[in-house]
Coordinates of C-alpha atoms in Angstrom, one line a residue:
M1 CA 67.8 152.1 111.5
E2 CA 68.0 149.1 114.0
T3 CA 64.9 147.2 115.1
G4 CA 64.4 144.8 118.0
E5 CA 61.7 142.5 119.4
K6 CA 58.4 144.0 119.8
R7 CA 56.3 143.2 122.8
A8 CA 52.6 143.9 123.6
I9 CA 52.1 146.8 126.2
G10 CA 48.3 146.9 126.4
A11 CA 45.3 148.5 124.4
R12 CA 45.8 152.1 125.5
N13 CA 46.1 155.5 123.8
F14 CA 49.8 155.7 123.2
L15 CA 49.5 158.4 120.5
Y16 CA 52.3 160.7 121.1
P17 CA 52.4 163.7 121.7
M18 CA 49.0 165.0 122.4
P19 CA 48.1 168.7 122.1
T20 CA 47.5 170.5 125.4
T21 CA 44.6 172.9 125.0
L22 CA 42.2 175.0 127.0
V23 CA 38.6 174.6 126.0
G24 CA 36.5 177.5 126.7
A25 CA 32.6 177.7 127.2
H26 CA 30.1 180.0 128.7
V27 CA 28.6 178.3 131.8
S28 CA 26.0 179.9 134.1
G29 CA 26.8 183.2 132.4
K30 CA 30.5 183.2 132.9
P31 CA 33.5 182.0 130.8
N32 CA 35.0 178.7 132.1
Y33 CA 38.1 177.0 130.9
L34 CA 39.2 173.4 131.0
T35 CA 42.5 171.8 130.2
V36 CA 42.0 169.2 127.5
A37 CA 44.5 166.9 125.7
F38 CA 42.0 164.7 124.0
C39 CA 41.6 167.0 121.0
G40 CA 42.3 166.5 117.3
I41 CA 41.5 167.5 113.8
V42 CA 38.4 165.9 112.1
Q43 CA 38.8 167.4 108.6
A44 CA 40.2 170.4 106.8
S45 CA 37.4 171.6 104.7
P46 CA 35.2 172.8 106.2
P47 CA 37.6 172.9 109.1
M48 CA 36.3 170.7 112.0
I49 CA 37.9 169.8 115.4
A50 CA 36.9 167.2 118.1
V51 CA 37.3 167.6 121.8
T52 CA 36.6 164.7 124.1
L53 CA 35.5 165.6 127.7
G54 CA 34.6 163.4 130.6
K55 CA 30.7 163.5 131.1
M56 CA 31.1 164.9 134.6
H57 CA 32.8 168.1 133.5
Y58 CA 31.2 171.4 134.2
T59 CA 32.2 172.8 130.8
N60 CA 30.0 170.3 129.0
E61 CA 26.8 172.1 130.3
G62 CA 27.9 175.4 128.6
I63 CA 28.9 173.7 125.3
R64 CA 25.4 172.1 125.0
E65 CA 23.7 175.2 126.2
N66 CA 25.3 177.7 123.8
Q67 CA 26.1 175.4 121.0
C68 CA 29.6 176.6 120.7
F69 CA 33.1 176.4 122.4
S70 CA 36.6 177.7 121.9
V71 CA 40.0 175.7 121.7
N72 CA 42.9 177.9 122.9
I73 CA 46.5 176.8 122.4
P74 CA 48.7 177.9 125.4
S75 CA 52.4 178.5 125.2
R76 CA 55.0 176.8 127.3
H77 CA 55.2 179.9 129.4
M78 CA 51.6 179.2 130.5
V79 CA 52.3 175.7 131.8
E80 CA 51.3 176.3 135.4
V81 CA 48.0 178.1 134.8
T82 CA 47.2 175.6 132.0
D83 CA 47.6 172.7 134.5
Y84 CA 45.8 174.6 137.2
C85 CA 42.6 174.8 134.9
G86 CA 42.7 171.0 134.7
I87 CA 43.1 170.5 138.5
V88 CA 40.1 172.6 139.7
S89 CA 36.5 172.2 138.6
G90 CA 34.3 175.3 137.5
K91 CA 31.7 173.9 139.8
K92 CA 33.6 174.9 142.8
T93 CA 36.2 177.4 141.5
D94 CA 35.3 180.5 139.4
K95 CA 37.9 180.4 136.6
S96 CA 36.3 183.4 134.8
E97 CA 38.9 185.9 135.9
I98 CA 42.1 183.8 135.5
F99 CA 42.6 185.0 131.8
E100 CA 41.6 188.0 129.9
T101 CA 38.5 186.9 127.7
F102 CA 37.6 188.0 124.3
Y103 CA 34.7 187.0 122.0
G104 CA 34.4 186.6 118.3
R105 CA 31.6 186.0 115.8
L106 CA 29.6 183.6 117.9
E107 CA 29.6 185.9 120.9
K108 CA 29.2 183.0 123.5
A109 CA 32.4 181.1 122.8
P110 CA 35.0 182.7 125.2
M111 CA 38.6 182.9 124.1
I112 CA 41.9 183.6 126.0
R113 CA 44.0 186.6 124.9
E114 CA 47.1 185.1 126.5
C115 CA 47.0 182.2 124.3
P116 CA 49.0 182.5 121.0
V117 CA 46.2 180.8 118.9
N118 CA 42.4 180.6 119.4
L119 CA 39.8 178.6 117.5
E120 CA 36.2 179.7 117.6
C121 CA 34.0 176.7 117.2
K122 CA 30.2 176.1 116.4
L123 CA 28.9 172.8 117.9
I124 CA 28.1 170.5 114.9
D125 CA 27.5 167.2 116.7
T126 CA 27.9 165.3 120.1
L127 CA 28.9 161.7 120.2
D128 CA 28.5 159.3 123.0
L129 CA 30.3 156.1 122.3
G130 CA 29.2 154.5 125.6
G131 CA 32.2 155.3 127.7
A132 CA 32.9 157.8 130.4
S133 CA 33.3 160.7 128.0
E134 CA 31.4 162.5 125.2
I135 CA 32.9 164.0 122.0
F136 CA 32.0 167.4 120.8
I137 CA 32.7 168.0 117.0
G138 CA 33.0 171.7 116.3
E139 CA 33.2 173.5 113.0
I140 CA 36.0 176.2 113.2
I141 CA 34.3 179.4 112.1
E142 CA 37.2 181.7 112.8
S143 CA 40.8 181.5 114.1
Y144 CA 42.7 184.3 115.9
A145 CA 46.4 185.1 116.5
E146 CA 48.5 188.1 117.1
E147 CA 50.9 189.2 114.4
R148 CA 54.0 188.2 116.4
Y149 CA 52.9 184.6 116.2
L150 CA 52.5 184.5 112.4
C151 CA 54.8 183.7 109.5
N152 CA 53.4 184.2 106.1
E153 CA 49.9 184.7 107.6
I154 CA 49.8 181.3 109.4
P155 CA 50.9 180.4 113.0
D156 CA 54.5 179.6 113.4
I157 CA 55.1 176.7 115.8
E158 CA 58.5 178.1 117.0
K159 CA 56.9 181.4 118.0
I160 CA 53.8 179.7 119.5
E161 CA 55.8 177.3 121.7
P162 CA 53.0 175.0 122.4
I163 CA 52.7 172.5 125.2
V164 CA 52.4 168.8 124.4
F165 CA 51.3 166.0 126.7
S166 CA 52.4 162.5 127.2
M167 CA 49.6 160.3 128.7
Y168 CA 50.0 157.6 131.3
D169 CA 53.2 159.2 132.7
N170 CA 51.5 162.6 132.9
N171 CA 54.2 164.9 131.7
Y172 CA 54.2 168.2 129.8
W173 CA 56.9 168.8 127.0
G174 CA 58.0 171.4 124.6
I175 CA 58.5 171.2 120.8
G176 CA 62.1 170.1 119.8
E177 CA 64.1 170.7 116.6
H178 CA 62.9 171.1 113.0
L179 CA 63.3 167.8 111.2
G180 CA 62.2 168.4 107.6
K181 CA 59.7 169.9 105.3
A182 CA 56.3 167.9 104.8
W183 CA 55.8 166.7 101.3
S184 CA 59.3 167.4 100.5
A185 CA 61.7 165.3 102.9
G186 CA 60.5 162.1 101.4
K187 CA 61.5 162.9 97.9
K188 CA 65.1 162.3 98.7
F189 CA 64.1 158.8 100.0
G190 CA 62.1 158.2 96.8
E191 CA 65.0 159.3 94.5
G192 CA 67.3 156.8 96.3
N193 CA 64.6 154.1 96.7
N194 CA 65.6 152.0 93.7
E195 CA 69.3 151.8 94.8
K196 CA 68.3 151.1 98.3
R197 CA 65.9 148.2 97.0
A198 CA 68.9 146.8 95.1
E199 CA 71.1 146.9 98.2
N200 CA 68.4 145.3 100.4
N201 CA 67.8 142.6 97.7
E202 CA 71.5 141.8 97.6
L203 CA 71.6 141.6 101.5
K204 CA 68.6 139.3 101.4
E205 CA 70.3 137.0 98.9
N206 CA 73.5 137.0 100.8
K207 CA 71.6 136.1 104.1
S208 CA 69.7 133.4 102.3
Q209 CA 72.9 131.9 101.0
C210 CA 74.4 131.9 104.4
R211 CA 71.3 130.1 105.9
C212 CA 71.5 127.5 103.1
S213 CA 75.1 127.0 103.6
L214 CA 74.6 126.3 107.3
R215 CA 71.9 123.9 106.5
E216 CA 74.3 122.1 104.2
V217 CA 76.9 122.0 106.9
N218 CA 74.4 120.7 109.5
K219 CA 73.4 118.0 107.0
N220 CA 77.0 116.7 106.7
K221 CA 77.7 116.6 110.4

């Protein structure tokens, strides 16, 4: 793999891609949904997730009031309605009837039936790091999916067809081709690593000899 000169492009969140989710909360007695890409795994056991929302968002009130929220994963076929939920605020637009809502164990964490996967979360902590946003840490107390989206009892990414987001150029993307099996693809690299190291060392020695030869030539000029 060829490499080139690196240049600084600024201290910004270039972590690609970002998940596109719909965060749900009960606000003023109604379900409300907000498009959120600042969302990520905190830990596996117990399963926890973090969502970061601007402090001005209407959804935050419901999360704090009910101590719970949902993270819903929309499919690529829902890109228009997903984007719409990020354009309009629940303060001015009633988003409670956009989707078919269902509830689980927590009873006040609204979830979207149309989304392939739903995570029902109990609020564990709220972090304020001094910026324009607050971070809600939730424990996933249950996950939901239709049978058609599962393979061996877990969600299948090809069937879900999630939407991913690229920040700063503000674009939605789909998932591409399968590249390899995790904790398996690297074994082939490891098996051939000694051979590759030997080749690299030989190349380094040759390059070093070339440079030395050039220096000798320059001295004699």
